[in-house]
Amino acid sequence: ISWTNAMTITNDGYVGIGTIFPDSELNIVGSGLSDVEVTIASHSEAPGGSPVLNFERTRGTEDVPTLVVNDDYLGVINFYGVTDQGEIPAARIWAKVDGATSATLGIPTELMFQTAEGVAMNDITTRMIIKPGGNIGIGTIEPNKNLHIYDIREGDYNAEIDLQSVGEPNDGSHWAIYHDSLDDDLKFWHNQDN
């Protein structure tokens, strides 16, 4: 009989699946050509019997939890890649408290989506944000309307929305609405006739 380690529990309480050196509370490692998958399944006749993944954050202790406060992070999903510099973040989704909290009124929360452009080490930047009131910012973390698009690039660049439908006579045909940064005009553009 040949024995292999399927799971490891360290003295610190860290659990490793596919590794004997877990470096976090739960560390799942795969190798080879297969994807590493985590499945949460539910088989239920009840409408509310769906699989659930919860992120919970409190202040205080496990025995005496207290209310979170403004700027506390409620949960993070990180996406890492490895370069010759080691592991670096490539994308991230944050949930963060954005405002005063109350035990009776709830927790105002913003959701941030970040990606790395890859032109510098650790250049991960917030590309889109959803604020507690529902305003969405693209290129800005302080949207002042339902949808606020801001082009942060310097030079002759414009904040632009492109509209294109499948099945048009010209595959590349599309319309654009953009703010011209040079003359401060709102312009409509069509790629066939400008």
Coordinates of N, CA and C in Angstrom, one line a residue:
I1 N 0.8 -1.2 0.0 CA 0.0 0.0 0.0 C 0.9 1.2 0.0
S2 N 0.5 2.2 -0.9 CA 1.3 3.5 -0.9 C 0.4 4.5 -0.3
W3 N 0.9 5.2 0.7 CA 0.1 6.3 1.4 C 0.6 7.6 0.9
T4 N -0.4 8.5 0.7 CA -0.2 9.9 0.3 C -1.0 10.8 1.3
N5 N -0.5 12.0 1.5 CA -1.3 13.0 2.3 C -2.4 13.6 1.5
A6 N -3.6 13.4 1.9 CA -4.8 14.0 1.2 C -5.1 15.3 1.9
M7 N -4.9 15.4 3.2 CA -5.2 16.6 4.0 C -4.3 16.7 5.2
T8 N -3.9 18.0 5.5 CA -3.0 18.2 6.6 C -3.7 19.3 7.5
I9 N -3.6 19.0 8.8 CA -4.0 20.0 9.8 C -2.8 20.3 10.7
T10 N -2.4 21.6 10.7 CA -1.1 21.9 11.4 C -1.5 22.2 12.9
N11 N -0.4 22.4 13.7 CA -0.6 22.7 15.1 C -1.3 24.1 15.3
D12 N -1.2 24.9 14.3 CA -1.8 26.2 14.3 C -3.3 26.2 13.9
G13 N -3.8 25.0 13.5 CA -5.1 24.9 13.1 C -5.3 25.1 11.6
Y14 N -4.3 25.4 10.8 CA -4.4 25.6 9.4 C -4.6 24.2 8.7
V15 N -5.5 24.3 7.7 CA -5.9 23.0 7.0 C -5.4 23.1 5.6
G16 N -4.7 22.1 5.1 CA -4.1 22.0 3.8 C -4.7 20.9 3.0
I17 N -5.3 21.1 1.9 CA -5.7 20.0 1.0 C -4.9 20.1 -0.3
G18 N -4.1 19.1 -0.5 CA -3.2 19.1 -1.7 C -1.9 19.7 -1.3
T19 N -1.7 20.1 -0.1 CA -0.4 20.6 0.4 C -0.2 20.2 1.9
I20 N 1.1 20.0 2.2 CA 1.4 19.7 3.6 C 1.9 20.9 4.3
F21 N 1.9 22.1 3.6 CA 2.4 23.3 4.2 C 1.3 24.4 4.0
P22 N 0.2 24.3 4.6 CA -0.8 25.3 4.5 C -0.4 26.6 5.1
D23 N -0.6 27.8 4.4 CA -0.2 29.1 4.9 C -1.3 30.0 5.2
S24 N -2.5 29.4 5.3 CA -3.7 30.1 5.7 C -4.7 29.1 6.4
E25 N -5.8 29.7 6.9 CA -6.7 28.8 7.6 C -7.2 27.6 6.8
L26 N -7.4 27.9 5.5 CA -7.7 26.8 4.5 C -6.9 27.1 3.2
N27 N -6.1 26.1 2.9 CA -5.2 26.3 1.7 C -5.4 25.1 0.8
I28 N -6.0 25.3 -0.4 CA -6.2 24.2 -1.3 C -5.3 24.4 -2.5
V29 N -4.5 23.4 -2.8 CA -3.5 23.4 -3.8 C -3.7 22.3 -4.8
G30 N -3.7 22.6 -6.1 CA -3.8 21.6 -7.1 C -2.6 21.7 -8.1
S31 N -2.4 20.7 -8.8 CA -1.3 20.7 -9.8 C -1.7 19.8 -11.0
G32 N -0.9 20.0 -12.0 CA -1.3 19.2 -13.2 C -2.1 20.0 -14.2
L33 N -2.9 19.4 -15.0 CA -3.7 20.0 -16.0 C -5.1 20.3 -15.6
S34 N -5.5 19.8 -14.5 CA -6.9 20.0 -14.0 C -7.1 21.3 -13.3
D35 N -8.3 21.9 -13.4 CA -8.7 23.1 -12.6 C -8.8 22.7 -11.1
V36 N -8.5 23.6 -10.3 CA -8.8 23.4 -8.8 C -10.2 24.0 -8.6
E37 N -11.1 23.2 -8.2 CA -12.5 23.7 -8.0 C -12.9 23.5 -6.6
V38 N -13.8 24.4 -6.2 CA -14.5 24.3 -4.9 C -16.0 24.4 -5.2
T39 N -16.7 23.4 -4.8 CA -18.1 23.3 -5.2 C -19.0 23.4 -3.9
I40 N -20.0 24.2 -4.0 CA -21.0 24.3 -2.9 C -22.3 23.9 -3.6
A41 N -22.9 22.8 -3.2 CA -24.1 22.3 -3.9 C -25.2 22.2 -2.9
S42 N -26.4 22.4 -3.4 CA -27.6 22.3 -2.6 C -28.7 21.5 -3.4
H43 N -29.3 20.6 -2.8 CA -30.4 19.8 -3.5 C -31.6 19.9 -2.6
S44 N -32.5 20.8 -2.9 CA -33.6 21.2 -2.0 C -34.9 21.5 -2.8
E45 N -36.0 21.1 -2.3 CA -37.3 21.5 -2.9 C -37.8 22.9 -2.4
A46 N -37.1 23.4 -1.4 CA -37.5 24.7 -0.9 C -36.9 25.9 -1.7
P47 N -37.7 26.9 -1.9 CA -37.2 28.1 -2.7 C -35.9 28.7 -2.1
G48 N -35.7 28.6 -0.8 CA -34.5 29.2 -0.2 C -33.4 28.3 0.0
G49 N -33.4 27.1 -0.6 CA -32.4 26.1 -0.3 C -31.2 26.2 -1.2
S50 N -30.7 27.4 -1.5 CA -29.6 27.6 -2.4 C -28.3 27.6 -1.7
P51 N -27.2 27.3 -2.4 CA -25.9 27.4 -1.8 C -25.5 28.8 -1.5
V52 N -24.8 29.0 -0.4 CA -24.5 30.4 0.1 C -23.1 30.5 0.5
L53 N -22.4 31.5 0.1 CA -21.0 31.8 0.5 C -21.1 33.1 1.2
N54 N -20.8 33.1 2.5 CA -20.9 34.3 3.4 C -19.5 34.8 3.8
F55 N -19.4 36.1 3.8 CA -18.2 36.8 4.3 C -18.7 37.7 5.5
E56 N -18.2 37.4 6.7 CA -18.7 38.1 7.9 C -17.6 38.9 8.6
R57 N -17.8 40.1 8.9 CA -16.7 40.9 9.5 C -17.4 41.6 10.8
T58 N -16.7 41.5 11.9 CA -17.1 42.3 13.1 C -15.9 42.9 13.7
R59 N -16.1 43.8 14.6 CA -15.0 44.3 15.5 C -15.3 43.5 16.8
G60 N -14.4 43.7 17.8 CA -14.5 43.0 19.0 C -13.9 41.6 18.9
T61 N -14.6 40.6 19.5 CA -14.1 39.3 19.5 C -15.2 38.3 19.0
E62 N -14.9 37.1 18.9 CA -15.9 36.1 18.5 C -17.0 36.0 19.5
D63 N -16.6 36.0 20.8 CA -17.5 35.9 21.9 C -18.3 37.2 22.1
V64 N -17.7 38.4 21.9 CA -18.4 39.7 22.1 C -18.1 40.5 20.8
P65 N -18.9 40.2 19.7 CA -18.7 41.0 18.5 C -19.3 42.4 18.6
T66 N -18.6 43.4 18.0 CA -19.2 44.7 18.0 C -19.3 45.2 16.6
L67 N -20.0 46.4 16.5 CA -20.4 46.9 15.2 C -19.1 47.4 14.4
V68 N -19.2 47.1 13.1 CA -18.1 47.6 12.2 C -18.3 49.1 12.1
V69 N -17.2 49.8 11.6 CA -17.3 51.3 11.5 C -16.9 51.7 10.1
N70 N -17.0 53.0 9.8 CA -16.6 53.5 8.5 C -15.2 53.1 8.1
D71 N -15.0 52.7 6.8 CA -13.8 52.3 6.2 C -13.3 50.9 6.6
D72 N -14.1 50.1 7.4 CA -13.8 48.7 7.6 C -14.1 47.9 6.3
Y73 N -13.1 47.0 6.0 CA -13.3 46.1 4.9 C -14.2 44.9 5.4
L74 N -15.2 44.6 4.6 CA -16.1 43.5 5.0 C -15.7 42.2 4.3
G75 N -15.0 42.3 3.2 CA -14.6 41.1 2.5 C -13.8 41.4 1.3
V76 N -12.9 40.5 0.9 CA -12.1 40.7 -0.3 C -11.9 39.4 -1.0
I77 N -12.0 39.5 -2.3 CA -11.7 38.4 -3.2 C -10.4 38.8 -4.0
N78 N -9.3 38.1 -3.8 CA -8.1 38.5 -4.5 C -7.8 37.5 -5.6
F79 N -7.2 38.0 -6.7 CA -6.8 37.2 -7.8 C -5.3 37.5 -8.0
Y80 N -4.4 36.4 -7.8 CA -3.0 36.6 -7.8 C -2.4 35.9 -9.0
G81 N -1.3 36.4 -9.5 CA -0.4 35.7 -10.5 C 1.0 35.7 -10.0
V82 N 1.8 34.9 -10.6 CA 3.2 34.9 -10.2 C 4.1 35.4 -11.3
T83 N 5.0 36.3 -11.0 CA 6.0 36.8 -11.9 C 7.4 36.4 -11.3
D84 N 8.5 36.9 -11.9 CA 9.8 36.7 -11.3 C 10.0 37.5 -10.0
Q85 N 9.0 38.4 -9.7 CA 9.0 39.1 -8.4 C 8.2 38.4 -7.3
G86 N 7.6 37.3 -7.7 CA 6.8 36.5 -6.7 C 5.3 36.7 -7.0
E87 N 4.5 36.4 -6.0 CA 3.0 36.6 -6.1 C 2.7 38.1 -6.1
I88 N 1.9 38.5 -7.1 CA 1.4 39.9 -7.1 C -0.1 39.9 -7.4
P89 N -0.8 40.9 -6.8 CA -2.2 40.9 -7.1 C -2.5 41.4 -8.6
A90 N -3.4 40.7 -9.2 CA -3.8 41.1 -10.6 C -5.2 41.7 -10.7
A91 N -6.1 41.3 -9.8 CA -7.4 41.8 -9.7 C -8.0 41.6 -8.3
R92 N -9.0 42.4 -8.0 CA -9.5 42.3 -6.6 C -10.9 42.9 -6.6
I93 N -11.8 42.3 -5.7 CA -13.1 42.8 -5.4 C -13.2 43.1 -3.9
W94 N -13.5 44.3 -3.6 CA -13.6 44.7 -2.2 C -15.0 45.1 -1.8
A95 N -15.4 44.7 -0.6 CA -16.7 45.3 0.0 C -16.2 46.1 1.2
K96 N -16.6 47.4 1.3 CA -16.1 48.3 2.4 C -17.2 49.1 2.9
V97 N -17.2 49.3 4.2 CA -18.2 50.2 4.9 C -17.9 51.7 4.4
D98 N -18.9 52.3 4.0 CA -18.8 53.7 3.5 C -19.8 54.6 4.1
G99 N -19.5 55.0 5.4 CA -20.4 55.9 6.1 C -20.6 55.4 7.5
A100 N -21.5 56.1 8.3 CA -21.7 55.8 9.7 C -22.6 54.5 9.7
T101 N -22.3 53.6 10.7 CA -23.0 52.4 10.8 C -24.0 52.5 12.0
S102 N -25.0 51.7 12.0 CA -26.0 51.8 13.1 C -26.5 50.4 13.3
A103 N -26.7 50.0 14.6 CA -27.3 48.7 14.9 C -28.7 48.6 14.5
T104 N -29.4 49.7 14.2 CA -30.8 49.6 13.8 C -31.0 49.9 12.4
L105 N -30.1 50.7 11.7 CA -30.3 51.1 10.3 C -29.5 50.3 9.3
G106 N -28.5 49.6 9.8 CA -27.7 48.8 8.8 C -26.3 49.3 8.5
I107 N -25.7 48.9 7.5 CA -24.3 49.1 7.2 C -24.2 49.7 5.7
P108 N -23.9 51.0 5.5 CA -23.7 51.5 4.2 C -22.4 50.9 3.6
T109 N -22.5 50.3 2.4 CA -21.4 49.6 1.9 C -21.1 49.9 0.4
E110 N -19.9 50.0 0.0 CA -19.5 50.2 -1.4 C -18.8 49.0 -1.8
L111 N -18.9 48.7 -3.1 CA -18.3 47.5 -3.7 C -17.3 48.0 -4.8
M112 N -16.0 47.7 -4.7 CA -15.0 48.1 -5.6 C -14.4 47.0 -6.4
F113 N -14.2 47.3 -7.7 CA -13.7 46.3 -8.6 C -12.3 46.9 -9.1
Q114 N -11.3 46.1 -8.9 CA -9.9 46.6 -9.2 C -9.2 45.6 -10.2
T115 N -8.4 46.2 -11.1 CA -7.6 45.4 -12.0 C -6.2 46.0 -12.1
A116 N -5.3 45.2 -12.6 CA -3.9 45.7 -12.8 C -3.7 45.9 -14.3
E117 N -3.2 47.1 -14.7 CA -2.9 47.3 -16.2 C -1.7 46.5 -16.6
G118 N -0.8 46.3 -15.7 CA 0.4 45.5 -16.0 C 1.6 46.3 -16.6
V119 N 1.5 47.6 -16.4 CA 2.6 48.5 -16.8 C 3.6 48.8 -15.7
A120 N 3.3 48.4 -14.5 CA 4.2 48.6 -13.3 C 3.9 47.6 -12.3
M121 N 4.8 47.3 -11.4 CA 4.6 46.4 -10.4 C 3.5 46.9 -9.4
N122 N 2.5 46.0 -9.1 CA 1.4 46.3 -8.2 C 0.7 47.6 -8.6
D123 N 0.3 47.7 -9.9 CA -0.4 48.8 -10.3 C -1.9 48.6 -10.3
I124 N -2.4 47.8 -9.4 CA -3.8 47.5 -9.3 C -4.6 48.8 -8.9
T125 N -5.6 49.1 -9.6 CA -6.4 50.3 -9.5 C -7.9 50.0 -9.5
T126 N -8.6 50.8 -8.8 CA -10.1 50.7 -8.8 C -10.6 51.2 -10.2
R127 N -11.3 50.3 -10.9 CA -11.8 50.7 -12.2 C -13.3 51.0 -12.2
M128 N -14.0 50.3 -11.2 CA -15.4 50.6 -11.1 C -15.8 50.4 -9.6
I129 N -16.8 51.3 -9.2 CA -17.3 51.2 -7.9 C -18.8 51.4 -7.9
I130 N -19.4 50.7 -6.9 CA -20.9 50.9 -6.7 C -21.0 51.4 -5.3
K131 N -21.6 52.6 -5.2 CA -21.7 53.3 -3.9 C -22.9 52.9 -3.1
P132 N -23.0 53.2 -1.8 CA -24.2 52.7 -1.0 C -25.5 53.1 -1.6
G133 N -25.6 54.3 -2.2 CA -26.9 54.8 -2.7 C -27.2 54.2 -4.1
G134 N -26.3 53.5 -4.7 CA -26.5 52.9 -6.0 C -25.8 53.5 -7.2
N135 N -25.1 54.7 -6.9 CA -24.4 55.4 -8.0 C -23.2 54.5 -8.4
I136 N -22.9 54.4 -9.7 CA -21.9 53.6 -10.3 C -20.8 54.5 -10.9
G137 N -19.6 54.3 -10.5 CA -18.5 55.1 -11.0 C -17.5 54.2 -11.8
I138 N -17.2 54.6 -13.1 CA -16.2 54.0 -13.9 C -15.1 55.0 -14.1
G139 N -13.9 54.7 -13.6 CA -12.8 55.7 -13.7 C -12.8 56.7 -12.6
T140 N -13.8 56.7 -11.7 CA -13.9 57.5 -10.5 C -14.4 56.8 -9.4
I141 N -13.9 57.1 -8.2 CA -14.4 56.4 -7.0 C -15.5 57.3 -6.2
E142 N -15.8 58.4 -6.8 CA -16.8 59.3 -6.2 C -17.9 59.7 -7.3
P143 N -18.6 58.7 -7.7 CA -19.7 59.0 -8.7 C -20.7 59.9 -8.2
N144 N -21.1 61.0 -8.9 CA -22.1 61.9 -8.5 C -23.5 61.7 -9.1
K145 N -23.6 60.8 -10.0 CA -24.9 60.4 -10.7 C -25.0 58.9 -10.7
N146 N -26.2 58.5 -11.2 CA -26.5 57.0 -11.3 C -25.3 56.3 -12.0
L147 N -24.8 56.9 -13.1 CA -23.7 56.4 -13.8 C -22.7 57.5 -14.1
H148 N -21.5 57.5 -13.6 CA -20.5 58.5 -13.8 C -19.3 57.9 -14.4
I149 N -19.0 58.3 -15.7 CA -17.8 57.8 -16.4 C -16.7 58.9 -16.5
Y150 N -15.5 58.5 -16.1 CA -14.5 59.5 -16.0 C -13.2 58.9 -16.6
D151 N -12.6 59.6 -17.6 CA -11.4 59.1 -18.2 C -10.2 59.8 -17.5
I152 N -9.4 59.0 -16.8 CA -8.4 59.5 -16.0 C -7.1 59.7 -16.7
R153 N -7.0 59.3 -18.0 CA -5.8 59.4 -18.8 C -5.5 60.9 -19.1
E154 N -4.3 61.3 -19.1 CA -3.9 62.6 -19.4 C -3.7 62.7 -21.0
G155 N -4.0 63.9 -21.5 CA -3.8 64.1 -22.9 C -5.1 64.2 -23.7
D156 N -5.1 63.8 -24.9 CA -6.2 64.0 -25.8 C -7.1 62.7 -25.7
Y157 N -7.7 62.5 -24.5 CA -8.6 61.3 -24.3 C -10.0 61.8 -23.9
N158 N -11.0 61.0 -24.2 CA -12.3 61.4 -23.9 C -13.1 60.3 -23.2
A159 N -13.9 60.6 -22.2 CA -14.8 59.6 -21.6 C -15.8 59.3 -22.7
E160 N -16.0 58.0 -23.0 CA -16.8 57.6 -24.1 C -17.6 56.3 -23.8
I161 N -18.8 56.3 -24.4 CA -19.7 55.1 -24.4 C -19.9 54.7 -25.8
D162 N -19.5 53.4 -26.1 CA -19.7 52.8 -27.5 C -21.0 51.9 -27.5
L163 N -21.8 52.0 -28.5 CA -23.0 51.2 -28.7 C -22.9 50.5 -30.0
Q164 N -23.0 49.1 -29.9 CA -22.8 48.3 -31.1 C -23.8 47.1 -30.9
S165 N -24.5 46.8 -32.0 CA -25.4 45.7 -32.0 C -24.9 44.6 -32.9
V166 N -25.2 43.3 -32.5 CA -24.9 42.2 -33.4 C -25.9 42.1 -34.5
G167 N -25.4 41.8 -35.7 CA -26.3 41.6 -36.9 C -26.5 42.9 -37.7
E168 N -25.7 43.9 -37.4 CA -25.8 45.1 -38.3 C -25.1 44.8 -39.6
P169 N -25.5 45.5 -40.7 CA -24.9 45.2 -42.0 C -23.4 45.2 -42.0
N170 N -22.8 46.2 -41.3 CA -21.3 46.3 -41.2 C -21.0 45.8 -39.8
D171 N -20.2 44.7 -39.8 CA -19.8 44.1 -38.5 C -19.2 45.2 -37.5
G172 N -18.4 46.1 -38.1 CA -17.7 47.1 -37.3 C -18.5 48.3 -37.0
S173 N -19.7 48.4 -37.5 CA -20.5 49.6 -37.4 C -21.0 49.8 -35.9
H174 N -20.7 51.0 -35.4 CA -21.2 51.4 -34.1 C -21.3 52.9 -33.9
W175 N -22.0 53.2 -32.8 CA -22.2 54.6 -32.4 C -21.4 54.9 -31.2
A176 N -21.0 56.1 -31.0 CA -20.3 56.5 -29.7 C -20.9 57.8 -29.2
I177 N -20.9 58.0 -27.9 CA -21.3 59.3 -27.3 C -20.1 59.6 -26.4
Y178 N -19.5 60.8 -26.6 CA -18.3 61.1 -25.8 C -18.2 62.6 -25.5
H179 N -17.5 62.8 -24.4 CA -17.2 64.2 -24.0 C -15.9 64.6 -24.6
D180 N -15.9 65.6 -25.5 CA -14.6 66.0 -26.1 C -13.9 66.9 -25.1
S181 N -12.7 66.4 -24.7 CA -12.0 67.1 -23.6 C -11.3 68.4 -24.1
L182 N -11.2 68.5 -25.5 CA -10.5 69.7 -26.0 C -11.5 70.9 -26.1
D183 N -12.7 70.7 -26.5 CA -13.6 71.8 -26.6 C -14.8 71.7 -25.7
D184 N -14.8 70.7 -24.8 CA -15.8 70.6 -23.8 C -17.2 70.4 -24.3
D185 N -17.3 69.7 -25.5 CA -18.6 69.4 -26.1 C -19.0 68.0 -25.9
L186 N -20.3 67.7 -25.9 CA -20.8 66.4 -26.0 C -21.0 66.0 -27.4
K187 N -20.4 64.9 -27.9 CA -20.5 64.6 -29.3 C -21.0 63.2 -29.5
F188 N -21.7 63.0 -30.7 CA -22.2 61.7 -31.1 C -21.4 61.4 -32.4
W189 N -21.0 60.1 -32.5 CA -20.1 59.7 -33.5 C -20.6 58.4 -34.1
H190 N -20.5 58.3 -35.4 CA -20.8 57.0 -36.1 C -19.6 56.6 -37.0
N191 N -19.1 55.4 -36.9 CA -17.9 55.1 -37.5 C -17.9 55.1 -39.0
Q192 N -19.1 55.1 -39.7 CA -19.2 55.1 -41.1 C -19.1 56.6 -41.7
D193 N -19.7 57.5 -40.9 CA -19.7 58.9 -41.4 C -19.2 59.9 -40.5
N194 N -18.7 59.5 -39.3 CA -18.1 60.4 -38.3 C -19.1 61.5 -37.9

